[in-house]
Amino acid sequence: MTKTTGLRGAAFIALTIAIGATSAGAEEPALARMLQSIEHDFDREGLEPGIEFRGEDGGPRPGVRCATRPVADFELQFVGSAIAEHLRSAGVGHRMEEIEVPVHFHIMRKSNGGWNVTDAQIGEQLDVLNNSFSEHGFTFVLDGVSRRNKNRFAKKCLSASVEKKFKKRYAVNPETTLNIYTCRPKQDVLGYAYFPSDYPEDSFMHGIVLLHSALPGGTAAPYDLGDTAVHEAGHYFGLYHTFEGGCSKKNDRISDTPREKEAAAGCPIGRDTCSQPGLDPVTNFMDYSDDACVEEFTPEQEQWMKDQVATFRPGLSGS
Ligand SMILES: [Zn+2]
């Protein structure tokens, strides 16, 4: 869980000053820099299992649907302020309607070549990404595939220190290209990613890490249809979980995804965990439902992703 630290408090004060500066028309990037300076002490290696999926041996395994960190209320507020400020200064026209993203796949295998992902699976994964995102103006094209046999990276890709090493070594043009790394994260985590405001846009830290068997054709049923990559790409473009903030007023900051108290599992259509209007958005890609259940992003999620790209990751849209 996210903890409030002294550093966070300091970041909050500094961000407040930055907001004042941007509102007064001073340097706009100050707010983005402050967001990047927040230290996120999220222990993703300590997450408790919340799902079950089929392991490589065919048996059930407890796992973690997503290890992307939660966001604090103050951070949501400042991201929103940064976007509003950007759109005021650059104009809404700066928001691209069509964004084509090159994708480089890094298949990190065991020393004996195990945990491979085939070219056919990669092609299917791109199809799933395109089928999910294209109606919202995002398309994905293959930039390349790199396969490497290295036990340490394949097995310890959930570790923050190991993650830095393989990303620093392997990332291809992170400013313009989505780097997807497959491996076998400990704790049976299906995937994790970062938000656009987390790092400078050319940082090698951007990208998505996926369990190798959660790609289409993998063994991780019911998470074997490629929607883990869609979910993590949603984070990569700036979306939060539909249950982020639970039934609170802010919830996930997206008004056309009804509030939701907690993550869904399976496909509980009709579930309603908050007293406010609307059933839980269990078919939304940013919930935790089974791959066969999730099928949509909302219009406001699309706009939020494009606003995040325009503000924090303009290189992705060729700007
Ligand atoms: Zn997630």
PDB file of C-alpha atoms and ligand atoms in Angstrom:
ATOM      1  CA  MET A   1       0.000   0.000   0.000  1.00  0.00           C
ATOM      2  CA  THR A   2       1.082   3.539  -0.573  1.00  0.00           C
ATOM      3  CA  LYS A   3       2.390   5.246   2.513  1.00  0.00           C
ATOM      4  CA  THR A   4       2.516   8.925   3.210  1.00  0.00           C
ATOM      5  CA  THR A   5       6.073   9.946   3.885  1.00  0.00           C
ATOM      6  CA  GLY A   6       7.871  13.094   4.793  1.00  0.00           C
ATOM      7  CA  LEU A   7       9.125  13.238   1.249  1.00  0.00           C
ATOM      8  CA  ARG A   8       5.567  13.051   0.019  1.00  0.00           C
ATOM      9  CA  GLY A   9       4.619  15.907   2.284  1.00  0.00           C
ATOM     10  CA  ALA A  10       7.506  17.924   0.906  1.00  0.00           C
ATOM     11  CA  ALA A  11       6.440  17.055  -2.622  1.00  0.00           C
ATOM     12  CA  PHE A  12       2.925  18.209  -1.804  1.00  0.00           C
ATOM     13  CA  ILE A  13       4.142  21.608  -0.622  1.00  0.00           C
ATOM     14  CA  ALA A  14       6.475  21.982  -3.592  1.00  0.00           C
ATOM     15  CA  LEU A  15       3.664  21.021  -5.957  1.00  0.00           C
ATOM     16  CA  THR A  16       1.410  23.604  -4.357  1.00  0.00           C
ATOM     17  CA  ILE A  17       4.073  26.227  -5.019  1.00  0.00           C
ATOM     18  CA  ALA A  18       4.434  24.971  -8.582  1.00  0.00           C
ATOM     19  CA  ILE A  19       0.675  25.224  -9.113  1.00  0.00           C
ATOM     20  CA  GLY A  20       0.818  28.815  -7.963  1.00  0.00           C
ATOM     21  CA  ALA A  21       3.689  29.460 -10.350  1.00  0.00           C
ATOM     22  CA  THR A  22       1.932  27.929 -13.346  1.00  0.00           C
ATOM     23  CA  SER A  23      -1.320  29.688 -12.552  1.00  0.00           C
ATOM     24  CA  ALA A  24       0.567  32.937 -12.580  1.00  0.00           C
ATOM     25  CA  GLY A  25       1.800  32.121 -16.067  1.00  0.00           C
ATOM     26  CA  ALA A  26       5.337  31.175 -15.094  1.00  0.00           C
ATOM     27  CA  GLU A  27       7.099  28.101 -16.449  1.00  0.00           C
ATOM     28  CA  GLU A  28       4.558  25.420 -17.152  1.00  0.00           C
ATOM     29  CA  PRO A  29       6.991  22.439 -17.095  1.00  0.00           C
ATOM     30  CA  ALA A  30       7.653  23.048 -13.398  1.00  0.00           C
ATOM     31  CA  LEU A  31       4.532  21.108 -12.514  1.00  0.00           C
ATOM     32  CA  ALA A  32       5.547  18.156 -14.686  1.00  0.00           C
ATOM     33  CA  ARG A  33       8.993  18.167 -13.092  1.00  0.00           C
ATOM     34  CA  MET A  34       7.476  18.178  -9.637  1.00  0.00           C
ATOM     35  CA  LEU A  35       5.236  15.236 -10.480  1.00  0.00           C
ATOM     36  CA  GLN A  36       8.298  13.323 -11.644  1.00  0.00           C
ATOM     37  CA  SER A  37      10.089  14.095  -8.389  1.00  0.00           C
ATOM     38  CA  ILE A  38       7.515  12.368  -6.165  1.00  0.00           C
ATOM     39  CA  GLU A  39       9.027   9.268  -4.645  1.00  0.00           C
ATOM     40  CA  HIS A  40       6.618   6.377  -4.935  1.00  0.00           C
ATOM     41  CA  ASP A  41       7.341   3.958  -2.124  1.00  0.00           C
ATOM     42  CA  PHE A  42       4.958   1.322  -3.396  1.00  0.00           C
ATOM     43  CA  ASP A  43       5.984  -2.216  -2.459  1.00  0.00           C
ATOM     44  CA  ARG A  44       4.778  -4.191  -5.450  1.00  0.00           C
ATOM     45  CA  GLU A  45       6.706  -7.263  -4.267  1.00  0.00           C
ATOM     46  CA  GLY A  46       4.551  -7.323  -1.146  1.00  0.00           C
ATOM     47  CA  LEU A  47       1.183  -7.458  -2.908  1.00  0.00           C
ATOM     48  CA  GLU A  48      -1.242 -10.147  -1.753  1.00  0.00           C
ATOM     49  CA  PRO A  49      -2.669 -12.537  -4.373  1.00  0.00           C
ATOM     50  CA  GLY A  50      -6.162 -11.530  -5.469  1.00  0.00           C
ATOM     51  CA  ILE A  51      -6.785 -13.710  -8.519  1.00  0.00           C
ATOM     52  CA  GLU A  52      -6.257 -17.266  -9.665  1.00  0.00           C
ATOM     53  CA  PHE A  53      -5.083 -18.354 -13.087  1.00  0.00           C
ATOM     54  CA  ARG A  54      -3.757 -21.435 -14.808  1.00  0.00           C
ATOM     55  CA  GLY A  55      -0.044 -21.998 -14.359  1.00  0.00           C
ATOM     56  CA  GLU A  56       2.347 -23.453 -16.907  1.00  0.00           C
ATOM     57  CA  ASP A  57       1.766 -26.890 -15.382  1.00  0.00           C
ATOM     58  CA  GLY A  58      -1.980 -26.612 -15.969  1.00  0.00           C
ATOM     59  CA  GLY A  59      -2.808 -26.229 -12.289  1.00  0.00           C
ATOM     60  CA  PRO A  60      -4.352 -23.202 -10.575  1.00  0.00           C
ATOM     61  CA  ARG A  61      -2.012 -20.502  -9.247  1.00  0.00           C
ATOM     62  CA  PRO A  62      -2.807 -17.554  -6.992  1.00  0.00           C
ATOM     63  CA  GLY A  63      -1.615 -14.342  -8.583  1.00  0.00           C
ATOM     64  CA  VAL A  64      -1.746 -10.556  -8.713  1.00  0.00           C
ATOM     65  CA  ARG A  65      -3.710  -8.968 -11.550  1.00  0.00           C
ATOM     66  CA  CYS A  66      -1.711  -5.756 -11.737  1.00  0.00           C
ATOM     67  CA  ALA A  67       1.230  -4.274  -9.861  1.00  0.00           C
ATOM     68  CA  THR A  68       0.933  -0.731 -11.166  1.00  0.00           C
ATOM     69  CA  ARG A  69       0.965   1.527  -8.126  1.00  0.00           C
ATOM     70  CA  PRO A  70      -2.142   3.260  -6.764  1.00  0.00           C
ATOM     71  CA  VAL A  71      -2.232   7.053  -6.994  1.00  0.00           C
ATOM     72  CA  ALA A  72      -2.772   9.482  -4.156  1.00  0.00           C
ATOM     73  CA  ASP A  73      -5.586  12.047  -4.241  1.00  0.00           C
ATOM     74  CA  PHE A  74      -3.188  14.977  -4.268  1.00  0.00           C
ATOM     75  CA  GLU A  75      -1.381  13.493  -7.245  1.00  0.00           C
ATOM     76  CA  LEU A  76      -4.621  13.074  -9.195  1.00  0.00           C
ATOM     77  CA  GLN A  77      -5.374  16.693  -8.488  1.00  0.00           C
ATOM     78  CA  PHE A  78      -2.003  17.891  -9.729  1.00  0.00           C
ATOM     79  CA  VAL A  79      -2.049  15.752 -12.843  1.00  0.00           C
ATOM     80  CA  GLY A  80      -5.428  17.299 -13.641  1.00  0.00           C
ATOM     81  CA  SER A  81      -4.027  20.781 -13.016  1.00  0.00           C
ATOM     82  CA  ALA A  82      -1.002  20.128 -15.230  1.00  0.00           C
ATOM     83  CA  ILE A  83      -3.249  18.953 -18.063  1.00  0.00           C
ATOM     84  CA  ALA A  84      -5.594  21.914 -17.702  1.00  0.00           C
ATOM     85  CA  GLU A  85      -2.632  24.279 -17.710  1.00  0.00           C
ATOM     86  CA  HIS A  86      -1.133  22.604 -20.758  1.00  0.00           C
ATOM     87  CA  LEU A  87      -4.376  22.790 -22.719  1.00  0.00           C
ATOM     88  CA  ARG A  88      -4.757  26.454 -21.756  1.00  0.00           C
ATOM     89  CA  SER A  89      -1.277  27.343 -22.953  1.00  0.00           C
ATOM     90  CA  ALA A  90      -0.881  24.993 -25.931  1.00  0.00           C
ATOM     91  CA  GLY A  91      -4.518  24.931 -26.998  1.00  0.00           C
ATOM     92  CA  VAL A  92      -6.848  21.978 -27.296  1.00  0.00           C
ATOM     93  CA  GLY A  93      -5.556  21.566 -30.866  1.00  0.00           C
ATOM     94  CA  HIS A  94      -2.330  20.245 -29.369  1.00  0.00           C
ATOM     95  CA  ARG A  95      -4.234  17.096 -28.491  1.00  0.00           C
ATOM     96  CA  MET A  96      -3.686  14.579 -31.306  1.00  0.00           C
ATOM     97  CA  GLU A  97      -6.720  12.675 -32.513  1.00  0.00           C
ATOM     98  CA  GLU A  98      -4.719   9.858 -34.146  1.00  0.00           C
ATOM     99  CA  ILE A  99      -1.667   8.474 -32.368  1.00  0.00           C
ATOM    100  CA  GLU A 100       0.444   5.705 -33.914  1.00  0.00           C
ATOM    101  CA  VAL A 101       2.736   3.982 -31.452  1.00  0.00           C
ATOM    102  CA  PRO A 102       5.663   1.762 -32.513  1.00  0.00           C
ATOM    103  CA  VAL A 103       6.015  -1.237 -30.179  1.00  0.00           C
ATOM    104  CA  HIS A 104       9.225  -3.076 -29.396  1.00  0.00           C
ATOM    105  CA  PHE A 105       8.862  -6.466 -27.705  1.00  0.00           C
ATOM    106  CA  HIS A 106      11.645  -7.692 -25.439  1.00  0.00           C
ATOM    107  CA  ILE A 107      11.207 -11.396 -24.735  1.00  0.00           C
ATOM    108  CA  MET A 108      13.295 -12.179 -21.672  1.00  0.00           C
ATOM    109  CA  ARG A 109      13.661 -15.960 -21.426  1.00  0.00           C
ATOM    110  CA  LYS A 110      15.305 -18.378 -19.042  1.00  0.00           C
ATOM    111  CA  SER A 111      18.851 -19.450 -19.843  1.00  0.00           C
ATOM    112  CA  ASN A 112      17.497 -22.601 -21.463  1.00  0.00           C
ATOM    113  CA  GLY A 113      15.161 -20.595 -23.710  1.00  0.00           C
ATOM    114  CA  GLY A 114      12.061 -21.317 -21.619  1.00  0.00           C
ATOM    115  CA  TRP A 115       9.243 -18.779 -21.254  1.00  0.00           C
ATOM    116  CA  ASN A 116       9.482 -17.860 -24.927  1.00  0.00           C
ATOM    117  CA  VAL A 117       6.802 -15.842 -26.707  1.00  0.00           C
ATOM    118  CA  THR A 118       6.420 -16.694 -30.401  1.00  0.00           C
ATOM    119  CA  ASP A 119       6.134 -14.279 -33.320  1.00  0.00           C
ATOM    120  CA  ALA A 120       2.562 -15.525 -33.814  1.00  0.00           C
ATOM    121  CA  GLN A 121       1.694 -14.566 -30.226  1.00  0.00           C
ATOM    122  CA  ILE A 122       3.252 -11.141 -30.715  1.00  0.00           C
ATOM    123  CA  GLY A 123       1.184 -10.641 -33.868  1.00  0.00           C
ATOM    124  CA  GLU A 124      -1.965 -11.630 -31.986  1.00  0.00           C
ATOM    125  CA  GLN A 125      -1.069  -9.322 -29.110  1.00  0.00           C
ATOM    126  CA  LEU A 126      -0.739  -6.400 -31.509  1.00  0.00           C
ATOM    127  CA  ASP A 127      -4.119  -7.308 -33.018  1.00  0.00           C
ATOM    128  CA  VAL A 128      -5.707  -7.307 -29.547  1.00  0.00           C
ATOM    129  CA  LEU A 129      -4.156  -3.921 -28.747  1.00  0.00           C
ATOM    130  CA  ASN A 130      -5.354  -2.486 -32.061  1.00  0.00           C
ATOM    131  CA  ASN A 131      -8.846  -3.958 -31.739  1.00  0.00           C
ATOM    132  CA  SER A 132      -9.162  -2.429 -28.276  1.00  0.00           C
ATOM    133  CA  PHE A 133      -7.634   0.989 -28.944  1.00  0.00           C
ATOM    134  CA  SER A 134      -8.160   1.810 -32.633  1.00  0.00           C
ATOM    135  CA  GLU A 135     -11.686   3.193 -32.216  1.00  0.00           C
ATOM    136  CA  HIS A 136     -10.159   5.610 -29.709  1.00  0.00           C
ATOM    137  CA  GLY A 137      -7.482   6.867 -32.084  1.00  0.00           C
ATOM    138  CA  PHE A 138      -4.520   4.774 -30.931  1.00  0.00           C
ATOM    139  CA  THR A 139      -2.854   2.288 -33.269  1.00  0.00           C
ATOM    140  CA  PHE A 140       0.157   0.081 -32.639  1.00  0.00           C
ATOM    141  CA  VAL A 141       2.754  -1.020 -35.189  1.00  0.00           C
ATOM    142  CA  LEU A 142       5.569  -3.503 -34.668  1.00  0.00           C
ATOM    143  CA  ASP A 143       8.959  -1.831 -34.282  1.00  0.00           C
ATOM    144  CA  GLY A 144      10.874  -5.013 -33.532  1.00  0.00           C
ATOM    145  CA  VAL A 145      11.322  -8.104 -31.379  1.00  0.00           C
ATOM    146  CA  SER A 146      14.394  -8.895 -29.274  1.00  0.00           C
ATOM    147  CA  ARG A 147      14.814 -12.264 -27.531  1.00  0.00           C
ATOM    148  CA  ARG A 148      17.395 -12.772 -24.842  1.00  0.00           C
ATOM    149  CA  ASN A 149      18.150 -15.677 -22.538  1.00  0.00           C
ATOM    150  CA  LYS A 150      19.048 -14.356 -19.096  1.00  0.00           C
ATOM    151  CA  ASN A 151      17.753 -16.029 -15.954  1.00  0.00           C
ATOM    152  CA  ARG A 152      18.148 -13.007 -13.717  1.00  0.00           C
ATOM    153  CA  PHE A 153      16.050 -10.709 -15.865  1.00  0.00           C
ATOM    154  CA  ALA A 154      13.473 -13.390 -16.725  1.00  0.00           C
ATOM    155  CA  LYS A 155      12.910 -14.408 -13.108  1.00  0.00           C
ATOM    156  CA  LYS A 156      13.441 -11.178 -11.155  1.00  0.00           C
ATOM    157  CA  CYS A 157      11.663  -8.662 -13.337  1.00  0.00           C
ATOM    158  CA  LEU A 158       9.431  -7.549 -10.440  1.00  0.00           C
ATOM    159  CA  SER A 159      12.441  -6.305  -8.475  1.00  0.00           C
ATOM    160  CA  ALA A 160      12.875  -2.538  -8.805  1.00  0.00           C
ATOM    161  CA  SER A 161      16.675  -2.792  -9.002  1.00  0.00           C
ATOM    162  CA  VAL A 162      16.616  -5.540 -11.644  1.00  0.00           C
ATOM    163  CA  GLU A 163      13.947  -3.674 -13.586  1.00  0.00           C
ATOM    164  CA  LYS A 164      16.194  -0.612 -13.856  1.00  0.00           C
ATOM    165  CA  LYS A 165      19.015  -2.769 -15.176  1.00  0.00           C
ATOM    166  CA  PHE A 166      17.130  -4.479 -17.984  1.00  0.00           C
ATOM    167  CA  LYS A 167      15.269  -1.353 -19.016  1.00  0.00           C
ATOM    168  CA  LYS A 168      18.448   0.727 -19.082  1.00  0.00           C
ATOM    169  CA  ARG A 169      20.125  -1.925 -21.171  1.00  0.00           C
ATOM    170  CA  TYR A 170      17.323  -2.803 -23.567  1.00  0.00           C
ATOM    171  CA  ALA A 171      14.826   0.095 -23.946  1.00  0.00           C
ATOM    172  CA  VAL A 172      14.449   1.235 -27.550  1.00  0.00           C
ATOM    173  CA  ASN A 173      13.583   4.929 -28.131  1.00  0.00           C
ATOM    174  CA  PRO A 174      11.347   5.232 -25.052  1.00  0.00           C
ATOM    175  CA  GLU A 175      10.259   8.752 -26.022  1.00  0.00           C
ATOM    176  CA  THR A 176       8.494   7.510 -29.146  1.00  0.00           C
ATOM    177  CA  THR A 177       8.219   3.745 -28.699  1.00  0.00           C
ATOM    178  CA  LEU A 178       6.251   1.501 -26.355  1.00  0.00           C
ATOM    179  CA  ASN A 179       8.659  -1.064 -24.929  1.00  0.00           C
ATOM    180  CA  ILE A 180       6.968  -4.269 -23.770  1.00  0.00           C
ATOM    181  CA  TYR A 181       9.026  -6.703 -21.694  1.00  0.00           C
ATOM    182  CA  THR A 182       7.870 -10.275 -21.083  1.00  0.00           C
ATOM    183  CA  CYS A 183       9.232 -12.380 -18.257  1.00  0.00           C
ATOM    184  CA  ARG A 184       7.911 -14.187 -15.195  1.00  0.00           C
ATOM    185  CA  PRO A 185       7.422 -11.682 -12.372  1.00  0.00           C
ATOM    186  CA  LYS A 186       7.577 -13.105  -8.852  1.00  0.00           C
ATOM    187  CA  GLN A 187       4.339 -13.238  -6.855  1.00  0.00           C
ATOM    188  CA  ASP A 188       2.694 -14.297 -10.149  1.00  0.00           C
ATOM    189  CA  VAL A 189       2.050 -10.710 -11.130  1.00  0.00           C
ATOM    190  CA  LEU A 190       0.423 -10.424 -14.580  1.00  0.00           C
ATOM    191  CA  GLY A 191       1.816  -6.993 -15.380  1.00  0.00           C
ATOM    192  CA  TYR A 192       2.819  -3.490 -14.352  1.00  0.00           C
ATOM    193  CA  ALA A 193       3.439  -0.128 -15.945  1.00  0.00           C
ATOM    194  CA  TYR A 194       3.979   3.578 -15.155  1.00  0.00           C
ATOM    195  CA  PHE A 195       1.937   6.697 -15.744  1.00  0.00           C
ATOM    196  CA  PRO A 196       3.001   9.335 -18.301  1.00  0.00           C
ATOM    197  CA  SER A 197       3.839  11.876 -15.574  1.00  0.00           C
ATOM    198  CA  ASP A 198       6.045   9.485 -13.585  1.00  0.00           C
ATOM    199  CA  TYR A 199       9.246  10.089 -15.545  1.00  0.00           C
ATOM    200  CA  PRO A 200      10.598  12.445 -18.219  1.00  0.00           C
ATOM    201  CA  GLU A 201       9.264  11.285 -21.547  1.00  0.00           C
ATOM    202  CA  ASP A 202      12.618   9.995 -22.762  1.00  0.00           C
ATOM    203  CA  SER A 203      13.183   7.894 -19.599  1.00  0.00           C
ATOM    204  CA  PHE A 204      13.958   4.217 -20.127  1.00  0.00           C
ATOM    205  CA  MET A 205      11.611   3.483 -17.215  1.00  0.00           C
ATOM    206  CA  HIS A 206       8.511   3.930 -19.370  1.00  0.00           C
ATOM    207  CA  GLY A 207       7.051   0.714 -20.737  1.00  0.00           C
ATOM    208  CA  ILE A 208       5.075  -2.355 -19.787  1.00  0.00           C
ATOM    209  CA  VAL A 209       6.203  -5.562 -18.090  1.00  0.00           C
ATOM    210  CA  LEU A 210       4.042  -8.645 -18.716  1.00  0.00           C
ATOM    211  CA  LEU A 211       3.893 -12.238 -17.552  1.00  0.00           C
ATOM    212  CA  HIS A 212       4.919 -14.214 -20.642  1.00  0.00           C
ATOM    213  CA  SER A 213       1.939 -16.567 -20.368  1.00  0.00           C
ATOM    214  CA  ALA A 214      -0.595 -13.701 -20.270  1.00  0.00           C
ATOM    215  CA  LEU A 215      -0.165 -13.000 -23.972  1.00  0.00           C
ATOM    216  CA  PRO A 216      -2.649 -14.504 -26.461  1.00  0.00           C
ATOM    217  CA  GLY A 217      -2.044 -18.231 -26.732  1.00  0.00           C
ATOM    218  CA  GLY A 218      -0.360 -18.344 -23.332  1.00  0.00           C
ATOM    219  CA  THR A 219      -1.434 -20.628 -20.513  1.00  0.00           C
ATOM    220  CA  ALA A 220      -2.668 -18.036 -17.998  1.00  0.00           C
ATOM    221  CA  ALA A 221      -6.424 -18.591 -18.459  1.00  0.00           C
ATOM    222  CA  PRO A 222      -8.662 -16.691 -17.829  1.00  0.00           C
ATOM    223  CA  TYR A 223      -6.057 -14.012 -18.537  1.00  0.00           C
ATOM    224  CA  ASP A 224      -4.755 -15.477 -21.790  1.00  0.00           C
ATOM    225  CA  LEU A 225      -6.489 -13.334 -24.414  1.00  0.00           C
ATOM    226  CA  GLY A 226      -4.071 -10.396 -24.379  1.00  0.00           C
ATOM    227  CA  ASP A 227      -6.048  -7.943 -22.268  1.00  0.00           C
ATOM    228  CA  THR A 228      -3.342  -7.604 -19.629  1.00  0.00           C
ATOM    229  CA  ALA A 229      -1.345  -5.671 -22.247  1.00  0.00           C
ATOM    230  CA  VAL A 230      -4.432  -3.562 -23.024  1.00  0.00           C
ATOM    231  CA  HIS A 231      -4.931  -2.824 -19.306  1.00  0.00           C
ATOM    232  CA  GLU A 232      -1.270  -1.914 -18.781  1.00  0.00           C
ATOM    233  CA  ALA A 233      -1.270   0.211 -21.956  1.00  0.00           C
ATOM    234  CA  GLY A 234      -4.191   2.066 -20.373  1.00  0.00           C
ATOM    235  CA  HIS A 235      -1.914   2.885 -17.414  1.00  0.00           C
ATOM    236  CA  TYR A 236       0.924   3.754 -19.828  1.00  0.00           C
ATOM    237  CA  PHE A 237      -1.378   6.375 -21.405  1.00  0.00           C
ATOM    238  CA  GLY A 238      -2.490   7.655 -17.983  1.00  0.00           C
ATOM    239  CA  LEU A 239      -5.607   5.731 -16.931  1.00  0.00           C
ATOM    240  CA  TYR A 240      -6.200   4.553 -13.373  1.00  0.00           C
ATOM    241  CA  HIS A 241      -8.165   1.551 -12.148  1.00  0.00           C
ATOM    242  CA  THR A 242     -11.936   2.000 -12.324  1.00  0.00           C
ATOM    243  CA  PHE A 243     -11.991   1.300  -8.565  1.00  0.00           C
ATOM    244  CA  GLU A 244      -9.190   3.795  -7.785  1.00  0.00           C
ATOM    245  CA  GLY A 245     -10.512   5.844  -4.892  1.00  0.00           C
ATOM    246  CA  GLY A 246     -13.472   3.475  -4.407  1.00  0.00           C
ATOM    247  CA  CYS A 247     -16.826   5.212  -3.930  1.00  0.00           C
ATOM    248  CA  SER A 248     -15.183   8.589  -3.224  1.00  0.00           C
ATOM    249  CA  LYS A 249     -16.100  11.632  -5.246  1.00  0.00           C
ATOM    250  CA  LYS A 250     -12.933  11.506  -7.332  1.00  0.00           C
ATOM    251  CA  ASN A 251     -12.952   7.735  -7.860  1.00  0.00           C
ATOM    252  CA  ASP A 252     -10.847   7.246 -11.021  1.00  0.00           C
ATOM    253  CA  ARG A 253     -11.318  10.888 -12.114  1.00  0.00           C
ATOM    254  CA  ILE A 254     -13.355   9.661 -15.079  1.00  0.00           C
ATOM    255  CA  SER A 255     -17.018  10.610 -14.829  1.00  0.00           C
ATOM    256  CA  ASP A 256     -18.397   8.105 -17.349  1.00  0.00           C
ATOM    257  CA  THR A 257     -17.054   5.076 -15.466  1.00  0.00           C
ATOM    258  CA  PRO A 258     -19.450   4.701 -12.501  1.00  0.00           C
ATOM    259  CA  ARG A 259     -17.833   4.565  -9.093  1.00  0.00           C
ATOM    260  CA  GLU A 260     -16.734   1.145  -7.881  1.00  0.00           C
ATOM    261  CA  LYS A 261     -15.711   0.137  -4.371  1.00  0.00           C
ATOM    262  CA  GLU A 262     -13.235  -2.594  -5.229  1.00  0.00           C
ATOM    263  CA  ALA A 263     -11.785  -4.615  -8.088  1.00  0.00           C
ATOM    264  CA  ALA A 264     -14.051  -7.064  -9.888  1.00  0.00           C
ATOM    265  CA  ALA A 265     -13.145 -10.714 -10.473  1.00  0.00           C
ATOM    266  CA  GLY A 266     -14.627 -13.067 -13.049  1.00  0.00           C
ATOM    267  CA  CYS A 267     -17.393 -11.211 -14.877  1.00  0.00           C
ATOM    268  CA  PRO A 268     -19.955  -9.977 -12.321  1.00  0.00           C
ATOM    269  CA  ILE A 269     -22.169  -8.018 -14.716  1.00  0.00           C
ATOM    270  CA  GLY A 270     -24.826  -6.118 -12.766  1.00  0.00           C
ATOM    271  CA  ARG A 271     -22.638  -5.687  -9.678  1.00  0.00           C
ATOM    272  CA  ASP A 272     -23.205  -2.392  -7.871  1.00  0.00           C
ATOM    273  CA  THR A 273     -20.858  -1.663  -4.972  1.00  0.00           C
ATOM    274  CA  CYS A 274     -21.397   2.098  -4.561  1.00  0.00           C
ATOM    275  CA  SER A 275     -24.608   3.913  -3.707  1.00  0.00           C
ATOM    276  CA  GLN A 276     -24.039   6.529  -6.409  1.00  0.00           C
ATOM    277  CA  PRO A 277     -25.736   6.027  -9.817  1.00  0.00           C
ATOM    278  CA  GLY A 278     -24.471   3.401 -12.249  1.00  0.00           C
ATOM    279  CA  LEU A 279     -23.495  -0.252 -12.114  1.00  0.00           C
ATOM    280  CA  ASP A 280     -19.838  -1.175 -11.597  1.00  0.00           C
ATOM    281  CA  PRO A 281     -17.853  -0.838 -14.848  1.00  0.00           C
ATOM    282  CA  VAL A 282     -16.782  -4.493 -14.804  1.00  0.00           C
ATOM    283  CA  THR A 283     -16.427  -4.718 -18.596  1.00  0.00           C
ATOM    284  CA  ASN A 284     -13.988  -1.811 -18.653  1.00  0.00           C
ATOM    285  CA  PHE A 285     -10.394  -2.657 -19.546  1.00  0.00           C
ATOM    286  CA  MET A 286      -9.235  -0.859 -16.390  1.00  0.00           C
ATOM    287  CA  ASP A 287     -11.083  -3.217 -14.024  1.00  0.00           C
ATOM    288  CA  TYR A 288      -9.711  -6.632 -12.960  1.00  0.00           C
ATOM    289  CA  SER A 289     -12.342  -8.833 -14.627  1.00  0.00           C
ATOM    290  CA  ASP A 290     -11.416 -11.839 -16.803  1.00  0.00           C
ATOM    291  CA  ASP A 291     -10.070 -11.158 -20.292  1.00  0.00           C
ATOM    292  CA  ALA A 292     -13.261 -12.509 -21.884  1.00  0.00           C
ATOM    293  CA  CYS A 293     -15.283  -9.966 -19.876  1.00  0.00           C
ATOM    294  CA  VAL A 294     -13.434  -6.701 -20.535  1.00  0.00           C
ATOM    295  CA  GLU A 295     -14.219  -4.920 -23.785  1.00  0.00           C
ATOM    296  CA  GLU A 296     -14.302  -1.163 -23.515  1.00  0.00           C
ATOM    297  CA  PHE A 297     -12.768   2.204 -22.813  1.00  0.00           C
ATOM    298  CA  THR A 298     -15.197   5.095 -22.379  1.00  0.00           C
ATOM    299  CA  PRO A 299     -15.166   8.400 -24.330  1.00  0.00           C
ATOM    300  CA  GLU A 300     -13.830  10.240 -21.292  1.00  0.00           C
ATOM    301  CA  GLN A 301     -11.065   7.686 -20.795  1.00  0.00           C
ATOM    302  CA  GLU A 302     -10.087   8.279 -24.440  1.00  0.00           C
ATOM    303  CA  GLN A 303      -9.938  12.017 -23.888  1.00  0.00           C
ATOM    304  CA  TRP A 304      -7.982  11.611 -20.642  1.00  0.00           C
ATOM    305  CA  MET A 305      -5.392   9.400 -22.393  1.00  0.00           C
ATOM    306  CA  LYS A 306      -4.997  11.919 -25.230  1.00  0.00           C
ATOM    307  CA  ASP A 307      -4.690  14.777 -22.743  1.00  0.00           C
ATOM    308  CA  GLN A 308      -2.048  12.861 -20.783  1.00  0.00           C
ATOM    309  CA  VAL A 309      -0.086  12.145 -23.967  1.00  0.00           C
ATOM    310  CA  ALA A 310      -0.313  15.785 -25.083  1.00  0.00           C
ATOM    311  CA  THR A 311       0.836  17.056 -21.689  1.00  0.00           C
ATOM    312  CA  PHE A 312       3.455  14.558 -20.588  1.00  0.00           C
ATOM    313  CA  ARG A 313       4.375  12.355 -23.575  1.00  0.00           C
ATOM    314  CA  PRO A 314       4.105  14.556 -26.714  1.00  0.00           C
ATOM    315  CA  GLY A 315       6.845  12.470 -28.352  1.00  0.00           C
ATOM    316  CA  LEU A 316       4.366   9.616 -28.641  1.00  0.00           C
ATOM    317  CA  SER A 317       2.239  11.697 -30.972  1.00  0.00           C
ATOM    318  CA  GLY A 318       5.179  12.881 -33.020  1.00  0.00           C
ATOM    319  CA  SER A 319       5.145  16.362 -31.479  1.00  0.00           C
TER     320      SER A 319
HETATM  321 ZN    ZN B   1      -3.680  -2.007 -13.355  1.00  0.00          ZN
END
